[in-house]
mmCIF file of C-alpha atoms in Angstrom:
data_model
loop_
_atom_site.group_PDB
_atom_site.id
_atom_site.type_symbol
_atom_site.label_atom_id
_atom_site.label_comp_id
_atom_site.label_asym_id
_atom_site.label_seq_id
_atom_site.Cartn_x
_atom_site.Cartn_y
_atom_site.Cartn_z
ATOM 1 C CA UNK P 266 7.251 -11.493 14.872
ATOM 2 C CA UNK P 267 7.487 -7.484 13.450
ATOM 3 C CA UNK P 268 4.181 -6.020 12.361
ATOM 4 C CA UNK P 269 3.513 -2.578 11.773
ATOM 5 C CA UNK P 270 0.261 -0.393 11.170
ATOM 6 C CA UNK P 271 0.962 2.518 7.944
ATOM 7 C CA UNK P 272 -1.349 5.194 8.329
ATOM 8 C CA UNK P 273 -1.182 7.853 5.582
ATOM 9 C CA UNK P 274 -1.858 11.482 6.849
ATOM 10 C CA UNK P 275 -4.372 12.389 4.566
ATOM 11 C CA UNK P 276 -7.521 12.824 7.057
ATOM 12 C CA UNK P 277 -8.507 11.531 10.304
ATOM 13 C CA UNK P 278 -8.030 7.329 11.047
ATOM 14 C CA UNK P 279 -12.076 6.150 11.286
ATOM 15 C CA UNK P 280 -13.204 2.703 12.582
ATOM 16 C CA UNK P 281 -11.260 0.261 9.782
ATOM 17 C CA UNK P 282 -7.954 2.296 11.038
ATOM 18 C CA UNK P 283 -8.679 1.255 14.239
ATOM 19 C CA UNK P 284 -9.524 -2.232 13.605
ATOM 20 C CA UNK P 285 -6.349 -3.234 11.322
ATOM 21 C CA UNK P 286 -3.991 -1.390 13.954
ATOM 22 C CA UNK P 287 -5.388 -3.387 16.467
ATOM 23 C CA UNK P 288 -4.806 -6.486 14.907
ATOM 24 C CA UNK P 289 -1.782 -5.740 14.515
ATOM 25 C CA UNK P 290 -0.802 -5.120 17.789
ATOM 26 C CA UNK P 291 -2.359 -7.899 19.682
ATOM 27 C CA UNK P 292 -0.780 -10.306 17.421
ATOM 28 C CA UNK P 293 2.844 -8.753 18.002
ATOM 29 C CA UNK P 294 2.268 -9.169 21.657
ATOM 30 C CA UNK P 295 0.795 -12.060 21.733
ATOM 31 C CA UNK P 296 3.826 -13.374 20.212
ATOM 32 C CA UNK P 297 6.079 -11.560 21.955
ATOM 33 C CA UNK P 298 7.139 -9.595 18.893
ATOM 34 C CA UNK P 299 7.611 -5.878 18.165
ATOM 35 C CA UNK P 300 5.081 -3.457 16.595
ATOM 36 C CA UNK P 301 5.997 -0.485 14.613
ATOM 37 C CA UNK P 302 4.248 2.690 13.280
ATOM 38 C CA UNK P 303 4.706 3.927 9.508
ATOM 39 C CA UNK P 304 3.736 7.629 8.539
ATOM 40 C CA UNK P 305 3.168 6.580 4.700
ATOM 41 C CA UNK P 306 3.852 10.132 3.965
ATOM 42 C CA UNK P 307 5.141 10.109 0.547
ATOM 43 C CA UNK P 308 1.936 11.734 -1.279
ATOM 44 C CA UNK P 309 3.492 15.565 -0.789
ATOM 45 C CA UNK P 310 0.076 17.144 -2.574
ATOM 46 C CA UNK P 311 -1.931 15.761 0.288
ATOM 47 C CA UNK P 312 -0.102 14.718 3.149
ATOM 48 C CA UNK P 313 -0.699 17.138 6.085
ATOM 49 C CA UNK P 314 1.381 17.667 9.134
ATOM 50 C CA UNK P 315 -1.349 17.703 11.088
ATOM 51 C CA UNK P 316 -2.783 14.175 10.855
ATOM 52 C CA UNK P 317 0.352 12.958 11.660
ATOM 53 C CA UNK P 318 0.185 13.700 15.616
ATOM 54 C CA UNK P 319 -3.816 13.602 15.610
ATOM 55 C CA UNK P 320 -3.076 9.554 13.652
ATOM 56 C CA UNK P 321 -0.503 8.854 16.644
ATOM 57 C CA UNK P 322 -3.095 10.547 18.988
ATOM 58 C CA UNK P 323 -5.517 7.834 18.102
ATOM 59 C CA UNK P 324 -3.427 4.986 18.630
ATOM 60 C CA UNK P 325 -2.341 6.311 21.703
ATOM 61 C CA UNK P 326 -5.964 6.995 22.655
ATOM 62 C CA UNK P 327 -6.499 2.932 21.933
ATOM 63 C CA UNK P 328 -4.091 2.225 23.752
ATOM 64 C CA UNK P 329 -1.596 0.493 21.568
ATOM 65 C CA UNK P 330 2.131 1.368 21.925
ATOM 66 C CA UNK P 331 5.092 0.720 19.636
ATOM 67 C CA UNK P 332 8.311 0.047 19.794
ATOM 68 C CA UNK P 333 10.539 3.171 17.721
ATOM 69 C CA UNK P 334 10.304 5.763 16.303
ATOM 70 C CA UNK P 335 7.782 5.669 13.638
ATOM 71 C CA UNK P 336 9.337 5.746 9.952
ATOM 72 C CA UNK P 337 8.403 8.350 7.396
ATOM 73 C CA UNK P 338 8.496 7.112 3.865
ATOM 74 C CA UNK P 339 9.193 10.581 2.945
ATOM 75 C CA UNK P 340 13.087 10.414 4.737
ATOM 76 C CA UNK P 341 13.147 6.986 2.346
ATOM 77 C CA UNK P 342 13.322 8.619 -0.971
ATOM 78 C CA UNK P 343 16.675 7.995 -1.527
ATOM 79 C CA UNK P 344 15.968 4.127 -1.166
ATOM 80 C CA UNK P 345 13.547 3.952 -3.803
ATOM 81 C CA UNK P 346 15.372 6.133 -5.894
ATOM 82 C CA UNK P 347 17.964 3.249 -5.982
ATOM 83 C CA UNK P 348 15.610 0.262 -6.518
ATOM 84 C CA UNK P 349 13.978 2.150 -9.570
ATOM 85 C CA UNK P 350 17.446 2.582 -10.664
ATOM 86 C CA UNK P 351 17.899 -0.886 -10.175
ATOM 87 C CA UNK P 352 14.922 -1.970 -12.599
ATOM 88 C CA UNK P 353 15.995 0.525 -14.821
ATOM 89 C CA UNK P 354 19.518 -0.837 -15.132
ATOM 90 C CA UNK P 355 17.791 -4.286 -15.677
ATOM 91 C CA UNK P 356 15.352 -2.885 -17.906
ATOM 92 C CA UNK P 357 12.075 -3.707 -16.129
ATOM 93 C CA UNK P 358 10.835 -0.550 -16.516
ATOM 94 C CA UNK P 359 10.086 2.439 -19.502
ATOM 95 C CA UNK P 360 9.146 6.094 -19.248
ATOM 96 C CA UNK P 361 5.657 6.519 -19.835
ATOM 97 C CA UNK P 362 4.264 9.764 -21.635
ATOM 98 C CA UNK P 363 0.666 9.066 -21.567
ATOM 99 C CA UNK P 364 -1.898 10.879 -19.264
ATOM 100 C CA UNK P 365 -4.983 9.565 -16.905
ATOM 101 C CA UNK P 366 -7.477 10.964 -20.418
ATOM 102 C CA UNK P 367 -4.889 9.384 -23.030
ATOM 103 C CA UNK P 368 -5.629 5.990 -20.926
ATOM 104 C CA UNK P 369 -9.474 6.511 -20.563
ATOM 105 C CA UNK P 370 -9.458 7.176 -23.758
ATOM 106 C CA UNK P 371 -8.015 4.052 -25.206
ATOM 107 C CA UNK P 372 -11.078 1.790 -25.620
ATOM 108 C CA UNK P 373 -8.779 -1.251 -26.069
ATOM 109 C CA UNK P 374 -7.984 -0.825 -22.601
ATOM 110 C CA UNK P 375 -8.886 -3.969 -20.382
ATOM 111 C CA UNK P 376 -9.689 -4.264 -16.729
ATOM 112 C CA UNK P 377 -7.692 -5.453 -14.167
ATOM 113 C CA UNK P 378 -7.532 -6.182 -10.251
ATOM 114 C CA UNK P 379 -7.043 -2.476 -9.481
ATOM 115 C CA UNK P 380 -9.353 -1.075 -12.853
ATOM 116 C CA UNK P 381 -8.093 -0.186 -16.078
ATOM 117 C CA UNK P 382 -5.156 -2.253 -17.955
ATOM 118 C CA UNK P 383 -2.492 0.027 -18.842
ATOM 119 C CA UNK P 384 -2.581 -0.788 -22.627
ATOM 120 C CA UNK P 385 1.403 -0.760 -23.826
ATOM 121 C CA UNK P 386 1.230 2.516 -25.447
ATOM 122 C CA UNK P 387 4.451 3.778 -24.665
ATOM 123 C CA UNK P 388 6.154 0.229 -24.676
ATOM 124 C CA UNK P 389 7.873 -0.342 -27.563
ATOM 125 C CA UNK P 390 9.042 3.112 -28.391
ATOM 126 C CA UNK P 391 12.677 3.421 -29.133
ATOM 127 C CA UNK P 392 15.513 4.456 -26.210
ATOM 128 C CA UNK P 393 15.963 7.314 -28.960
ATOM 129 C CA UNK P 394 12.740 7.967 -29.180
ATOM 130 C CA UNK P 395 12.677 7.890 -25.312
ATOM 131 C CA UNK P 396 15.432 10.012 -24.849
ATOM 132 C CA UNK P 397 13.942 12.988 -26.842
ATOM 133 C CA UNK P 398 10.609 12.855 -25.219
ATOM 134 C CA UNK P 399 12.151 12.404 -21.475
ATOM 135 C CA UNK P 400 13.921 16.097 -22.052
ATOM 136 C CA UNK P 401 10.699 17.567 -22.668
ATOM 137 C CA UNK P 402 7.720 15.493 -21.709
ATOM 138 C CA UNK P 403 6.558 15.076 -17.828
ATOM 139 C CA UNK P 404 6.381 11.090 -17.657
ATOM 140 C CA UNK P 405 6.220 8.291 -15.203
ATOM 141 C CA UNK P 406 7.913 5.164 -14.889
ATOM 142 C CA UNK P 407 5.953 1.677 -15.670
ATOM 143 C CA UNK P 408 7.328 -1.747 -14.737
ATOM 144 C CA UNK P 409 7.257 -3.986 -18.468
ATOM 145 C CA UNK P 410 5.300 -6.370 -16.506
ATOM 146 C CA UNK P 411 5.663 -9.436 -19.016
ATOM 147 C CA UNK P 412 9.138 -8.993 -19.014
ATOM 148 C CA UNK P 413 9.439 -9.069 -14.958
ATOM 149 C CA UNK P 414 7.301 -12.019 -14.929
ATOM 150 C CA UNK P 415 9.266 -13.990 -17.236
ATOM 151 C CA UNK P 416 12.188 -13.292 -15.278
ATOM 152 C CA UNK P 417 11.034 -14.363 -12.383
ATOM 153 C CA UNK P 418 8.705 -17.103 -13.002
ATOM 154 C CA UNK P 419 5.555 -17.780 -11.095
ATOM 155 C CA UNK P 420 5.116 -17.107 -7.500
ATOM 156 C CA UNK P 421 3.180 -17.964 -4.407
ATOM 157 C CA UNK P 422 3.007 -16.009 -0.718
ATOM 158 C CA UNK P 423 1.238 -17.408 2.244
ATOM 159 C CA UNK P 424 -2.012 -16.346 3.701
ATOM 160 C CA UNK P 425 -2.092 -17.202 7.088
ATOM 161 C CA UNK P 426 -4.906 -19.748 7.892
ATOM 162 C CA UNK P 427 -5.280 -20.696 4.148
ATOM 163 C CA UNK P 428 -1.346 -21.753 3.327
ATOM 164 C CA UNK P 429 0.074 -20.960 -0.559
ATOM 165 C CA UNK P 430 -1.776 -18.745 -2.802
ATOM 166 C CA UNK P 431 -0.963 -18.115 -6.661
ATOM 167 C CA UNK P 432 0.683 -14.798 -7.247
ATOM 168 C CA UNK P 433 -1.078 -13.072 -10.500
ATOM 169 C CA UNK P 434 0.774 -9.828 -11.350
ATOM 170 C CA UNK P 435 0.483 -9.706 -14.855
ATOM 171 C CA UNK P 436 -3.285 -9.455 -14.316
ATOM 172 C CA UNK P 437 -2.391 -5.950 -13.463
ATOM 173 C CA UNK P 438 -0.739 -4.691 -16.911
ATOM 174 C CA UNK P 439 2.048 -2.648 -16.521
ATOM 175 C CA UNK P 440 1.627 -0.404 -13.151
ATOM 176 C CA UNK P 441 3.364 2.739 -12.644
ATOM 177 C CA UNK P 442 6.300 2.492 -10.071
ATOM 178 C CA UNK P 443 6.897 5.967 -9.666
ATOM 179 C CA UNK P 444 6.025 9.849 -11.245
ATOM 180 C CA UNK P 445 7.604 13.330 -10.640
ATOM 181 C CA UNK P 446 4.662 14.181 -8.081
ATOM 182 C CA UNK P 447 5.082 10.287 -6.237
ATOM 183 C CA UNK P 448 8.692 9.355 -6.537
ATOM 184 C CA UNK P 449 7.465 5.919 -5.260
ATOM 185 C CA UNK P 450 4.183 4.076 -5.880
ATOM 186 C CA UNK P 451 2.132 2.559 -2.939
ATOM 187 C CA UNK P 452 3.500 -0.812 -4.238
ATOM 188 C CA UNK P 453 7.238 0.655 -5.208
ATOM 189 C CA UNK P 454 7.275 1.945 -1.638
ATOM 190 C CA UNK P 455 5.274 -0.371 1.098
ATOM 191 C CA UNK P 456 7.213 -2.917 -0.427
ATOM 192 C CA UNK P 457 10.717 -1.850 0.178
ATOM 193 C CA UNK P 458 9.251 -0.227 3.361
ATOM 194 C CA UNK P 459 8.391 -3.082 5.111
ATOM 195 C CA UNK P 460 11.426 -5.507 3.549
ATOM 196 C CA UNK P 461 13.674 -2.621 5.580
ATOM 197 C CA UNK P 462 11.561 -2.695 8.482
ATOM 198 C CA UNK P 463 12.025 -6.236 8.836
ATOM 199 C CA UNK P 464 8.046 -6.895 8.863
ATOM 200 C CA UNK P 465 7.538 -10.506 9.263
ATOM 201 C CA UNK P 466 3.968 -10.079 9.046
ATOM 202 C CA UNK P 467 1.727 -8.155 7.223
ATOM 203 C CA UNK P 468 -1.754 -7.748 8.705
ATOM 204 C CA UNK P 469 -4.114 -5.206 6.118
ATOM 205 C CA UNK P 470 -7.583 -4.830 5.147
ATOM 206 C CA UNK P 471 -8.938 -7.554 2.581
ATOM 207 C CA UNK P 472 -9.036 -4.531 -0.353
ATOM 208 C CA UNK P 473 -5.690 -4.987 -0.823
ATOM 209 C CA UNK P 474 -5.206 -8.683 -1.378
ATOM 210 C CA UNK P 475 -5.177 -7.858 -5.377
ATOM 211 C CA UNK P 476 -2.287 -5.578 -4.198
ATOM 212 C CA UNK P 477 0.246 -8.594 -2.894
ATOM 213 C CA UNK P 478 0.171 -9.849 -6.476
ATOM 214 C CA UNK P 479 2.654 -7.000 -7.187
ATOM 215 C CA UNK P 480 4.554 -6.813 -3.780
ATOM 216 C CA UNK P 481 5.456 -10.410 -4.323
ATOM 217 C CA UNK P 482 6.679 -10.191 -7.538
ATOM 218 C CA UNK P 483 8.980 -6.460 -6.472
ATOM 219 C CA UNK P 484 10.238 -8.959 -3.639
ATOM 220 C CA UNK P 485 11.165 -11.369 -6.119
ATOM 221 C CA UNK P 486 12.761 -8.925 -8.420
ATOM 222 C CA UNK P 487 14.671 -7.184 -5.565
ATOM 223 C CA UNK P 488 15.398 -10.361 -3.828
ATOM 224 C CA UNK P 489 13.355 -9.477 -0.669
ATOM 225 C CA UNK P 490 12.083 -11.554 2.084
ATOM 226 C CA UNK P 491 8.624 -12.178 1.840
ATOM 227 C CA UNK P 492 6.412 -11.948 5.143
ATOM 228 C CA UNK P 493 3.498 -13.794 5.786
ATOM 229 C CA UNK P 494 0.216 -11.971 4.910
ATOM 230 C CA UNK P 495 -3.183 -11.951 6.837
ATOM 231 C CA UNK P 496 -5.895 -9.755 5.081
ATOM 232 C CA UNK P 497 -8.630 -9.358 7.502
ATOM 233 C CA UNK P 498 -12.596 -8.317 7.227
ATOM 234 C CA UNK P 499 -13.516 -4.743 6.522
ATOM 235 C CA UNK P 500 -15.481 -2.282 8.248
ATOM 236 C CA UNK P 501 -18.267 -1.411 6.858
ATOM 237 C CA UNK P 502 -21.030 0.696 7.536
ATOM 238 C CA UNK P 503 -24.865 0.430 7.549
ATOM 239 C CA UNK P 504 -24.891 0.868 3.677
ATOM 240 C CA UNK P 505 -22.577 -1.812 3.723
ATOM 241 C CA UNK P 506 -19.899 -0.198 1.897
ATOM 242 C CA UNK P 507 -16.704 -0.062 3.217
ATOM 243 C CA UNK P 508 -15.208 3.352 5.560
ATOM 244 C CA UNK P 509 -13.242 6.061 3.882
ATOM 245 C CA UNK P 510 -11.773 9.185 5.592
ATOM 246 C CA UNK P 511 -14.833 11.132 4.561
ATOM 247 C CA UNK P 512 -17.117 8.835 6.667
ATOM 248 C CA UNK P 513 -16.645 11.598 9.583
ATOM 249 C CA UNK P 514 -19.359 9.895 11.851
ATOM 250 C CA UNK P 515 -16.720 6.925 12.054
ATOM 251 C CA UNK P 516 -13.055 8.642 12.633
ATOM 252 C CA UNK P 517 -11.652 7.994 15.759
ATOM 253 C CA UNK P 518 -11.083 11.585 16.699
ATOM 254 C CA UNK P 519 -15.036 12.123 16.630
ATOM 255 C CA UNK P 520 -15.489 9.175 18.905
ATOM 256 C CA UNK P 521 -13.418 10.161 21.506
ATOM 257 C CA UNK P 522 -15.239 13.682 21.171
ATOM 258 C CA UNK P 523 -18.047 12.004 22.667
ATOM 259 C CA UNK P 524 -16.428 10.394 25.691
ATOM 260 C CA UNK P 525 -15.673 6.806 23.892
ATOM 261 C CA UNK P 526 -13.205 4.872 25.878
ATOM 262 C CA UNK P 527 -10.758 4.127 23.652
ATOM 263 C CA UNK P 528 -9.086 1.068 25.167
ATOM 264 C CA UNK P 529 -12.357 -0.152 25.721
ATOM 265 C CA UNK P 530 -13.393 -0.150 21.886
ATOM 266 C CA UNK P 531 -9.665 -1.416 21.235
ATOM 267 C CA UNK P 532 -11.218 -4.628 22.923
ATOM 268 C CA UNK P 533 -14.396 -4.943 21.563
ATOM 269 C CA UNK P 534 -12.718 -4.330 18.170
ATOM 270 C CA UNK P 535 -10.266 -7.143 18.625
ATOM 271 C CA UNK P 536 -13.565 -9.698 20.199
ATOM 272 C CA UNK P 537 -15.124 -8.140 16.898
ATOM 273 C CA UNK P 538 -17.567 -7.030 18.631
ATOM 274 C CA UNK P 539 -18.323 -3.459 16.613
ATOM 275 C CA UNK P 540 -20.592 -0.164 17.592
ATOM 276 C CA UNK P 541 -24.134 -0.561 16.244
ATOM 277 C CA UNK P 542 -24.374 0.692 12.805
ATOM 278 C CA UNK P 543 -21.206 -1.403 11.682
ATOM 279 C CA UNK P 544 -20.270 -4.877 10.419
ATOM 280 C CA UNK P 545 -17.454 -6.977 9.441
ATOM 281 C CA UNK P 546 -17.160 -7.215 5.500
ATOM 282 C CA UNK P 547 -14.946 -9.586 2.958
ATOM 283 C CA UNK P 548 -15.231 -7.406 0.055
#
């Protein structure tokens, strides 16, 4: 068993951080597996430096080790360079020359897993046509989501404890794979991330179940092994929404302020046993 825990360095880890790391861990141990750390880095406008050591801080703090080097998806841009090249050469995916307002705007826009249903706009232009406005148009690149699906046919992954569930990508429209300020989606890159990492096992909060509709079809289109998934219970707090970076009463950096033991909570977090104020969610 390989598992990893991908913090991005955009603020400090809270709670939910915590809770999916350890998770993580304690199942790579208890199998006698490996666990590895993954600075998802690859958002240059607001990574920070920073976050980086106080993120490793934290899991140090909790006492959970690993077993590298962590990987930075920002030394991996070369990588999925190459699989968008690969889509492109297969033609899976188009340029797209339509902004976040030209979307919102478009009330024949439907919703999907993830919100809005990119609507095909920029589909069925010509390579001509495509050519021209490349040279002088920003754009992003969309995966033709129809035609990946037909290619690949329909798909399945395993939740662990529930066996086989029914992959539904084209509920999502056709995402965005990469654009000059992200040369790799989340999707784009966590998927080729963890298919290089060897992860056998993918252990993530329940928000992103919606999310492994796409990873399992890029695994099928890059011919990738596909681990076994287990998307756990959020944190939530006494409003019963779920924790976001700006929840500062929650990071992990403010607990320890205040004398927390961290290998302490590291236990009552994997008992799920959580501090008062907090609760166990399935979204």
């Amino acid at each position: 068993m390989l598992t990893r825990f991908a913090p991005s360095p955009t603020g400090d880890l809270h709670l939910g951080h915590a809770y999916s790391a350890v998770l993580a861990h304690d199942a790579a141990r208890a199998a006698g597996g490996q666990y590895l750390i993954r600075i998802d880095d690859i958002d240059g406008s607001r990574s920070r430096e920073e976050y980086v050591g106080a993120s490793l801080a934290d899991l140090a703090w909790l006492g959970l080790g690993w077993d590298s080097e962590p990987v930075r998806q920002s030394a991996r841009l070369g990588d999925y360079a190459a699989a968008l090249g690969t889509l492109r050469a297969r033609d899976l995916v188009y340029p797209c020359f339509c902004t976040r307002a030209d979307i919102a705007a478009s009330l024949s826009a439907p919703h999907g897993p993830s919100g809005a249903v990119y609507p095909g706009t920029c589909r069925t232009l010509s390579k001509t046509e495509q050519q021209r406005r490349m040279a002088a148009e920003p754009h992003c690149w969309r995966l033709d989501m129809a035609r990946a699906v037909t290619n690949v046919g329909g798909l399945t992954w395993e939740e662990q404890g529930e066996g086989p569930r029914p992959a539904d990508p084209l509920a999502h429209g056709d995402i965005v794979l990469a654009r000059k300020d992200a040369p790799a989606s989340y999707h784009l890159a966590s998927t080729l991330d963890d298919a290089a990492m060897g992860v056998t096992h993918v252990i993530r909060g329940a928000d992103l179940i919606a999310a492994t509709d796409v990873h399992r079809l890029l695994q099928a289109l890059l011919d990738l092994p596909t681990p076994l998934y287990h998307h756990h219970a959020l944190v939530c707090g006494s409003d019963g929404k779920r924790l976001a970076k700006r929840d500062a009463a929650a990071s992990l950096a403010a607990l320890r302020a205040t004398g927390v033991d961290g290998r302490a909570l590291a236990a009552d977090l994997l008992a799920g046993r959580l501090p008062t104020g907090y609760s166990l969610q399935m979204p």
